[in-house]
PDB file of C-alpha atoms in Angstrom:
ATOM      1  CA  UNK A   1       8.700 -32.014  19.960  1.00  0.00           C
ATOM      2  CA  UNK A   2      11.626 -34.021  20.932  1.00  0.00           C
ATOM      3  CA  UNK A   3      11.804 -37.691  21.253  1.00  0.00           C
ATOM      4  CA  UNK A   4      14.186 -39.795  23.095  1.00  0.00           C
ATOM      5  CA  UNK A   5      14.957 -43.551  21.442  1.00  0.00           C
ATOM      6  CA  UNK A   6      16.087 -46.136  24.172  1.00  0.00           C
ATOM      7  CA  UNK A   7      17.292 -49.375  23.355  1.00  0.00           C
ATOM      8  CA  UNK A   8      16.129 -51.620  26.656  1.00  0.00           C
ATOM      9  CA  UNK A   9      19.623 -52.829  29.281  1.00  0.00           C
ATOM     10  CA  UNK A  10      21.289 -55.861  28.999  1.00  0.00           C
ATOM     11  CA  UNK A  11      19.905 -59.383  29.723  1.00  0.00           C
ATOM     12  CA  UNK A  12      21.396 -62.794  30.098  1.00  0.00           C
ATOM     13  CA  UNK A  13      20.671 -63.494  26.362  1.00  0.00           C
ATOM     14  CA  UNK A  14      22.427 -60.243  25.006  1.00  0.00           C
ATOM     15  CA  UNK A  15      24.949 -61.001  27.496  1.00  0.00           C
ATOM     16  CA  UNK A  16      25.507 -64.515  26.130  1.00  0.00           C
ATOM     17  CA  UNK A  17      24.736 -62.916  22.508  1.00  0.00           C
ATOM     18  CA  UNK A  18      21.846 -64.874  21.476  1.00  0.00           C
ATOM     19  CA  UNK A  19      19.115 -63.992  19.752  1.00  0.00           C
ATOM     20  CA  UNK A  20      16.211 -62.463  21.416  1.00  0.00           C
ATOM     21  CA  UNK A  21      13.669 -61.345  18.795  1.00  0.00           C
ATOM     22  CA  UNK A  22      10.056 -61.535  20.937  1.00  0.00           C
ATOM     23  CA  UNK A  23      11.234 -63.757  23.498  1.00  0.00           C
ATOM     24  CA  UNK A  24      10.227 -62.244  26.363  1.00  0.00           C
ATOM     25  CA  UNK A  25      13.615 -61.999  28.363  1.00  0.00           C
ATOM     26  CA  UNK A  26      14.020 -59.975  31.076  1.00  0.00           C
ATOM     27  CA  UNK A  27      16.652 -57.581  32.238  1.00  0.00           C
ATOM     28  CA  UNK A  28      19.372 -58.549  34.076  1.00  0.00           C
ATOM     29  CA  UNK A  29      21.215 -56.855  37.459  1.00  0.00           C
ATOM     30  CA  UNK A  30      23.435 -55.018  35.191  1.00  0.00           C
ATOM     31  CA  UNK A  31      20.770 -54.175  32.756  1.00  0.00           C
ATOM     32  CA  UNK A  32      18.393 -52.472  35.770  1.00  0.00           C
ATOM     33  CA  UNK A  33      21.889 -50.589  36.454  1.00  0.00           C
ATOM     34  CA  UNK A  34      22.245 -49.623  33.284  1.00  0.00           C
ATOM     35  CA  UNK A  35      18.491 -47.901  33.386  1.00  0.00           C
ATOM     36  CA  UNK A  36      19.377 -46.139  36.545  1.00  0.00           C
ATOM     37  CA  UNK A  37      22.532 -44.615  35.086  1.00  0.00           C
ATOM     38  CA  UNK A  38      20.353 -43.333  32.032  1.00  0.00           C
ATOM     39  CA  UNK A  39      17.514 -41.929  34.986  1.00  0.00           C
ATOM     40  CA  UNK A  40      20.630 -40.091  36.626  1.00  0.00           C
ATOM     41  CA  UNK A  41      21.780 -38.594  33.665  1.00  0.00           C
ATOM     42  CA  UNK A  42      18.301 -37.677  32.230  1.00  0.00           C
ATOM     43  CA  UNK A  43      17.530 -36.362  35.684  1.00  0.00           C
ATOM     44  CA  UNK A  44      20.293 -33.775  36.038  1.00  0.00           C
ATOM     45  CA  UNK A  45      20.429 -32.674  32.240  1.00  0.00           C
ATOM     46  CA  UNK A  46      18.541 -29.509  32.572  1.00  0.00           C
ATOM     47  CA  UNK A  47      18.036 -29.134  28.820  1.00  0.00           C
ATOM     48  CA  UNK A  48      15.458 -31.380  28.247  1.00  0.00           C
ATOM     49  CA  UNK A  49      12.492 -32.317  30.133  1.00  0.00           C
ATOM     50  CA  UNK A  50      10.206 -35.464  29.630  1.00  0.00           C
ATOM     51  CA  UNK A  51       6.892 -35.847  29.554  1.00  0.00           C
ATOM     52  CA  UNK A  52       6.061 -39.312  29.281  1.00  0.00           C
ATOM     53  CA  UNK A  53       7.606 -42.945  28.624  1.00  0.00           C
ATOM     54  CA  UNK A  54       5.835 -45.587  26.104  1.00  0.00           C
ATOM     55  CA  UNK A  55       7.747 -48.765  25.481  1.00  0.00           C
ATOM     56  CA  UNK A  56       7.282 -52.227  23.551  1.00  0.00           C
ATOM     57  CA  UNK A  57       4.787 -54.786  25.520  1.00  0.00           C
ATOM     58  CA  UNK A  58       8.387 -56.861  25.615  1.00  0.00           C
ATOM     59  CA  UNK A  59       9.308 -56.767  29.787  1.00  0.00           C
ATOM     60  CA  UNK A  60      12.990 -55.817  29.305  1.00  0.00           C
ATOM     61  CA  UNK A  61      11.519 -52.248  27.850  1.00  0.00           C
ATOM     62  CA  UNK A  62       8.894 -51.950  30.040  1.00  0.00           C
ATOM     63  CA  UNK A  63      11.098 -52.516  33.474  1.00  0.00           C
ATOM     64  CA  UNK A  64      13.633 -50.383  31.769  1.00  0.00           C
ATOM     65  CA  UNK A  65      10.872 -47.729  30.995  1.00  0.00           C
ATOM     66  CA  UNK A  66       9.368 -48.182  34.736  1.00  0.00           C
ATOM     67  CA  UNK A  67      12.819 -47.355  36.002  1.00  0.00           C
ATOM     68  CA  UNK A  68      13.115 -44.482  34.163  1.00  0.00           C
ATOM     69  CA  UNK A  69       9.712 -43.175  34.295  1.00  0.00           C
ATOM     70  CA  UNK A  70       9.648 -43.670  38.364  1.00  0.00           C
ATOM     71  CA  UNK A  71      13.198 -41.288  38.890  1.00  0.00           C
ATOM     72  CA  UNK A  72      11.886 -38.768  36.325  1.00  0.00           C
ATOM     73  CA  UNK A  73       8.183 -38.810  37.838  1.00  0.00           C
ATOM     74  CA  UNK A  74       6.700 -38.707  35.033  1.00  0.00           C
ATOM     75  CA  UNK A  75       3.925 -41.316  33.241  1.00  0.00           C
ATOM     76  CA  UNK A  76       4.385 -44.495  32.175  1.00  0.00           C
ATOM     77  CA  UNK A  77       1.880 -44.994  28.861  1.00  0.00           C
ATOM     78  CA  UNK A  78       0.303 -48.267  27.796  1.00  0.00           C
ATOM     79  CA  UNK A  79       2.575 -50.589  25.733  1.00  0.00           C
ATOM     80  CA  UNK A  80       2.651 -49.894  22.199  1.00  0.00           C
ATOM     81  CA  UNK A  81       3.169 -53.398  20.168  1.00  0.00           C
ATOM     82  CA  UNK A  82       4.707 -51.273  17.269  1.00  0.00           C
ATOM     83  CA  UNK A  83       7.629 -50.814  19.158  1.00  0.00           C
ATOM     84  CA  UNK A  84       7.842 -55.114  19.514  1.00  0.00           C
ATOM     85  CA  UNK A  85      11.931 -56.164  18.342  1.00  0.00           C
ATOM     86  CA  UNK A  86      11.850 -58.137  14.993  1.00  0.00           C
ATOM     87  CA  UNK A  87      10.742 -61.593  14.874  1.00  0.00           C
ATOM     88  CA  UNK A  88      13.615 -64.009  14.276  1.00  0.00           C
ATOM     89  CA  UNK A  89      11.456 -67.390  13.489  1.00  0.00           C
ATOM     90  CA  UNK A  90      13.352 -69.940  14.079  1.00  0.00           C
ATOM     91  CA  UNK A  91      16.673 -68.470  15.582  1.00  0.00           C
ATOM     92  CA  UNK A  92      15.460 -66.929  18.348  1.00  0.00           C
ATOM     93  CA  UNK A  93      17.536 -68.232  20.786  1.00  0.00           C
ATOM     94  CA  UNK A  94      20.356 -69.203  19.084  1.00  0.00           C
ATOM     95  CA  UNK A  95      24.109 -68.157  19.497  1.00  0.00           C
ATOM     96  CA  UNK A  96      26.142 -66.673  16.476  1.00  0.00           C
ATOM     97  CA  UNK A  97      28.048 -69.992  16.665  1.00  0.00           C
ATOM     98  CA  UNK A  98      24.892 -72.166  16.631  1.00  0.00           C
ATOM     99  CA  UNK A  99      23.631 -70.293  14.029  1.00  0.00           C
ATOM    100  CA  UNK A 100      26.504 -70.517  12.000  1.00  0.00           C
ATOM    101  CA  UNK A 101      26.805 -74.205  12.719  1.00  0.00           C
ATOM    102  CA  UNK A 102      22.958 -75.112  11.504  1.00  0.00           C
ATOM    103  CA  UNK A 103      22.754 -72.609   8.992  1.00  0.00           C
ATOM    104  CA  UNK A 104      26.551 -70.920   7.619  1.00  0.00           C
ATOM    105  CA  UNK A 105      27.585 -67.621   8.461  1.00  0.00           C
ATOM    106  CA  UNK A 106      25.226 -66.081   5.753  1.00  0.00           C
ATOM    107  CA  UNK A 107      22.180 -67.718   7.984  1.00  0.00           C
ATOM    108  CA  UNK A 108      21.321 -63.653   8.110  1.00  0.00           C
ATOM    109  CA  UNK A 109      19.840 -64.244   4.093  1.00  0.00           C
ATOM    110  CA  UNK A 110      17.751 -67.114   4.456  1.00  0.00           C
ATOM    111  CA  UNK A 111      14.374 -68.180   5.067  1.00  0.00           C
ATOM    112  CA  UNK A 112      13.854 -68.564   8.564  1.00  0.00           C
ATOM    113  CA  UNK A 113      10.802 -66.835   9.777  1.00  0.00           C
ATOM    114  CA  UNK A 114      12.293 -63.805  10.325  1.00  0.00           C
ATOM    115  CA  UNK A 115      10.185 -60.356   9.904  1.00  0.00           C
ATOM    116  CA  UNK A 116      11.169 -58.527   6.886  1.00  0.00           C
ATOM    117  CA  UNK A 117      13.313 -55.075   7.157  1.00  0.00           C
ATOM    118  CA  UNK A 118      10.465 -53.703   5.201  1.00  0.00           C
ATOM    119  CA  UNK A 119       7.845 -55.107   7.913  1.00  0.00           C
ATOM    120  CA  UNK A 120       9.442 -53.677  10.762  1.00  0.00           C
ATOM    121  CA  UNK A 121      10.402 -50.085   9.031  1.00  0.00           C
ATOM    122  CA  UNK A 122       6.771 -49.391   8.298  1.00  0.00           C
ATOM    123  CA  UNK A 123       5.194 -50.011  11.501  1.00  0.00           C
ATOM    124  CA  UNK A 124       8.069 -48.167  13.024  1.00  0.00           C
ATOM    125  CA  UNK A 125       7.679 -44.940  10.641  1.00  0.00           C
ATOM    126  CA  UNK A 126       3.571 -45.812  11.890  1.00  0.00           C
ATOM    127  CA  UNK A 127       4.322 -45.243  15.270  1.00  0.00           C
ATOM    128  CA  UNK A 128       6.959 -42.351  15.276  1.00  0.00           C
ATOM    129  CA  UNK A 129       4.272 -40.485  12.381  1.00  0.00           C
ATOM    130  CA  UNK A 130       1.204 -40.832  15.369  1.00  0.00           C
ATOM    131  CA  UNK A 131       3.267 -39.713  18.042  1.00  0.00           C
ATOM    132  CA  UNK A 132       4.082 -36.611  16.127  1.00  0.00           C
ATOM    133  CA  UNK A 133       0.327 -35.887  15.266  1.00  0.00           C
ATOM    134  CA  UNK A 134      -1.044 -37.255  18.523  1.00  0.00           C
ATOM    135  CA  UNK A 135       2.021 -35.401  20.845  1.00  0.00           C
ATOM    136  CA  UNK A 136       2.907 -32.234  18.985  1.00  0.00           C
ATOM    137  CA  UNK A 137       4.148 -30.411  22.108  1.00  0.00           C
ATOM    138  CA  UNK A 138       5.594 -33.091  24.348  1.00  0.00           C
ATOM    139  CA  UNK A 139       9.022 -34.624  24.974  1.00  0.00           C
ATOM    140  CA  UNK A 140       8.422 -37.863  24.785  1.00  0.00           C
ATOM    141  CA  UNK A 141      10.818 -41.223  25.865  1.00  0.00           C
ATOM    142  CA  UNK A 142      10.473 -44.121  23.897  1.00  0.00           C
ATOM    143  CA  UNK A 143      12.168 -47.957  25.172  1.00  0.00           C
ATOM    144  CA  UNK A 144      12.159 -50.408  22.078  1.00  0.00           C
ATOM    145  CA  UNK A 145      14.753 -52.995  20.847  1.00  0.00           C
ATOM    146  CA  UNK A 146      18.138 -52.828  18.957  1.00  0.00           C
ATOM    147  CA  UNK A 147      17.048 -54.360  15.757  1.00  0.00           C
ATOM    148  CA  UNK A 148      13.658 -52.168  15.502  1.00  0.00           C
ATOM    149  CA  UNK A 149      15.728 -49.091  16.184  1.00  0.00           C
ATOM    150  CA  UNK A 150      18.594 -49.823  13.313  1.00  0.00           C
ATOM    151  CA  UNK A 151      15.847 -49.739  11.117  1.00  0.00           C
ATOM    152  CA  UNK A 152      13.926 -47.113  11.989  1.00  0.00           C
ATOM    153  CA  UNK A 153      17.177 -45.147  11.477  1.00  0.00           C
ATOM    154  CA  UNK A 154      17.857 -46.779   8.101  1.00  0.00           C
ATOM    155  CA  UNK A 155      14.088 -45.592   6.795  1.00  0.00           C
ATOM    156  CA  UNK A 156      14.463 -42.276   8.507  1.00  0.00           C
ATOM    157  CA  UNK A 157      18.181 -41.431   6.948  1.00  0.00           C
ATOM    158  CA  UNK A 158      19.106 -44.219   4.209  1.00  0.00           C
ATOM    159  CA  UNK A 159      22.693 -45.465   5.589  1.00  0.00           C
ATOM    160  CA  UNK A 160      23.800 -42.146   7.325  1.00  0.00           C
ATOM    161  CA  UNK A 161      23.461 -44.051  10.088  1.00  0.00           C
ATOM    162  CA  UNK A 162      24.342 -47.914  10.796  1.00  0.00           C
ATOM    163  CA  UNK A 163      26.338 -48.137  14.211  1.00  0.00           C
ATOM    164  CA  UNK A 164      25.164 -51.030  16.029  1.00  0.00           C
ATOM    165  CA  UNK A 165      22.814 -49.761  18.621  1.00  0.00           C
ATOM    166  CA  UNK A 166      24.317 -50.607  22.075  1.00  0.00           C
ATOM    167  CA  UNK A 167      21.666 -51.195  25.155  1.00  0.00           C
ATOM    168  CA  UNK A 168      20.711 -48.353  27.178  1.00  0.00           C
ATOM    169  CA  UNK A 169      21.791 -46.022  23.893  1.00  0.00           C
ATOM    170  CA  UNK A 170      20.264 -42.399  24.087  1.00  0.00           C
ATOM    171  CA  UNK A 171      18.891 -41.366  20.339  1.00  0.00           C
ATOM    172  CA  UNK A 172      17.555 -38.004  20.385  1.00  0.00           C
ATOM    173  CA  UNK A 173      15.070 -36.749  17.373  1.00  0.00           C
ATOM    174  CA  UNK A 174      13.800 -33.432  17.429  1.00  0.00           C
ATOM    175  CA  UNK A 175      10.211 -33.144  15.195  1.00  0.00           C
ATOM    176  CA  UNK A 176      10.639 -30.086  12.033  1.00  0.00           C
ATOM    177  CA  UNK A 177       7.927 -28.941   9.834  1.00  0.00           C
ATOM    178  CA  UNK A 178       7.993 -32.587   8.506  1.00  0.00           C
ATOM    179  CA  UNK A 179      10.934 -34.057   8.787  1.00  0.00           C
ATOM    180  CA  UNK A 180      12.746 -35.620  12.231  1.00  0.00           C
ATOM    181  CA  UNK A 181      16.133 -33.996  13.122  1.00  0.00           C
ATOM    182  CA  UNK A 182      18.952 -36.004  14.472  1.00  0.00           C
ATOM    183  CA  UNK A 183      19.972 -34.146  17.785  1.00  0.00           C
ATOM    184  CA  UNK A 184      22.176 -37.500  19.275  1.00  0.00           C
ATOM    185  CA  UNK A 185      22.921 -40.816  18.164  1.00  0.00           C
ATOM    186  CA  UNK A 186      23.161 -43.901  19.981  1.00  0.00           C
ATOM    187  CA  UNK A 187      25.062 -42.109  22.507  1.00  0.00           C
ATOM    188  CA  UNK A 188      26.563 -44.653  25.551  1.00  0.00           C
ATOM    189  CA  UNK A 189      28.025 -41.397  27.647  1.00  0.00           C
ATOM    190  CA  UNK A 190      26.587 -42.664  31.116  1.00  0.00           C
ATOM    191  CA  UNK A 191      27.281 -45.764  30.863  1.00  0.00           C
ATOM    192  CA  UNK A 192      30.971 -44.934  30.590  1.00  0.00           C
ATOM    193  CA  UNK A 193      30.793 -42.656  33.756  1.00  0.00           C
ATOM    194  CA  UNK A 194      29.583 -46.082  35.427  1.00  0.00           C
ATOM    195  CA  UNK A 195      32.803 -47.600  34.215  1.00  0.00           C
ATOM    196  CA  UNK A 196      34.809 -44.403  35.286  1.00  0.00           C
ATOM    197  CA  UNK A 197      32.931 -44.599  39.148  1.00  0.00           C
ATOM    198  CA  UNK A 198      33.860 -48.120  39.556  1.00  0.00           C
ATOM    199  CA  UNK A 199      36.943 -48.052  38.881  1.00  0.00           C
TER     200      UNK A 199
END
């Protein structure tokens, strides 16, 4: 079983670099160009085939999961709302420089509403442990956030692994006798070659 961890394309707010959290935000022109590039080069690697997509119930996955689900031709699931990004409370929204300005630059360590790392790590380990029991012989694509991703990683390997996840980043996992193998990390490749073409 292999599965493929997306982080959805850019949107105005990533753009901008404010917080996002559950805000429903959707993709931007560059971020549905972004999906496309990913389609293109999931379409002509001839190593892996994909059975399925499931994303968060956020509408920057799920348009970034339709696009990639539609030039595969394969399913698009129902939403899975363990997959949701982190809640931020009461930055959502917010700027690193408005942050800093209401709250310091350590605003990362108080109390504001955000979901704990501990929260979001245990309904991601949920969802990855029920696709392995429910999908034991598919390849399966999964669209979900930056901040839910970073700490799946951190519960699934400690700090071996701490880039920051860029959009439309291409994790793959490959299921063991009970463990989940790191095959590719956060890997940005075709969205280079979309540099390289324009250029």
């Amino acid at each position: 079983m292999l599965v493929g961890l997306i982080r959805h394309g850019l949107t105005d707010w990533n753009a901008v670099g404010r917080i996002q959290g559950q805000s429903d935000i959707p993709l931007n022109e560059e971020g549905r160009r972004q999906a496309r590039q990913l389609a293109g080069r999931l379409k002509e690697d001839g190593e892996h085939r994909w059975d399925f997509v499931i994303t968060s119930g956020l509408s920057r996955a799920q348009e970034t999961g339709a696009i990639l689900a539609e030039a595969l031709d394969i399913p698009l699931y129902d939403p899975d709302s363990r997959l949701m990004e982190r809640s931020f409370g009461q930055v959502e929204g917010l700027t690193a420089e408005e942050r800093e300005t209401l709250w310091g630059k350590d605003w990362d360590r108080l109390e504001l509403g955000q979901e704990k790392d501990e929260a979001i790590r245990a309904r991601a380990l949920s969802f990855m442990n029920d696709l392995a029991e429910r999908y034991t012989q598919s390849n399966v694509l999964v669209v979900s956030h930056g901040g839910l991703l970073a700490q799946l990683y951190i519960a699934l390997y400690q700090q071996k692994y701490n880039e920051r996840i860029g959009n439309l980043s291409l994790t793959i996992l490959e299921r063991t006798s009970k463990d989940w193998e790191m095959l590719l990390y956060n890997c940005t490749r075709h969205l280079q070659e979309m540099i390289e073409d324009t250029k």
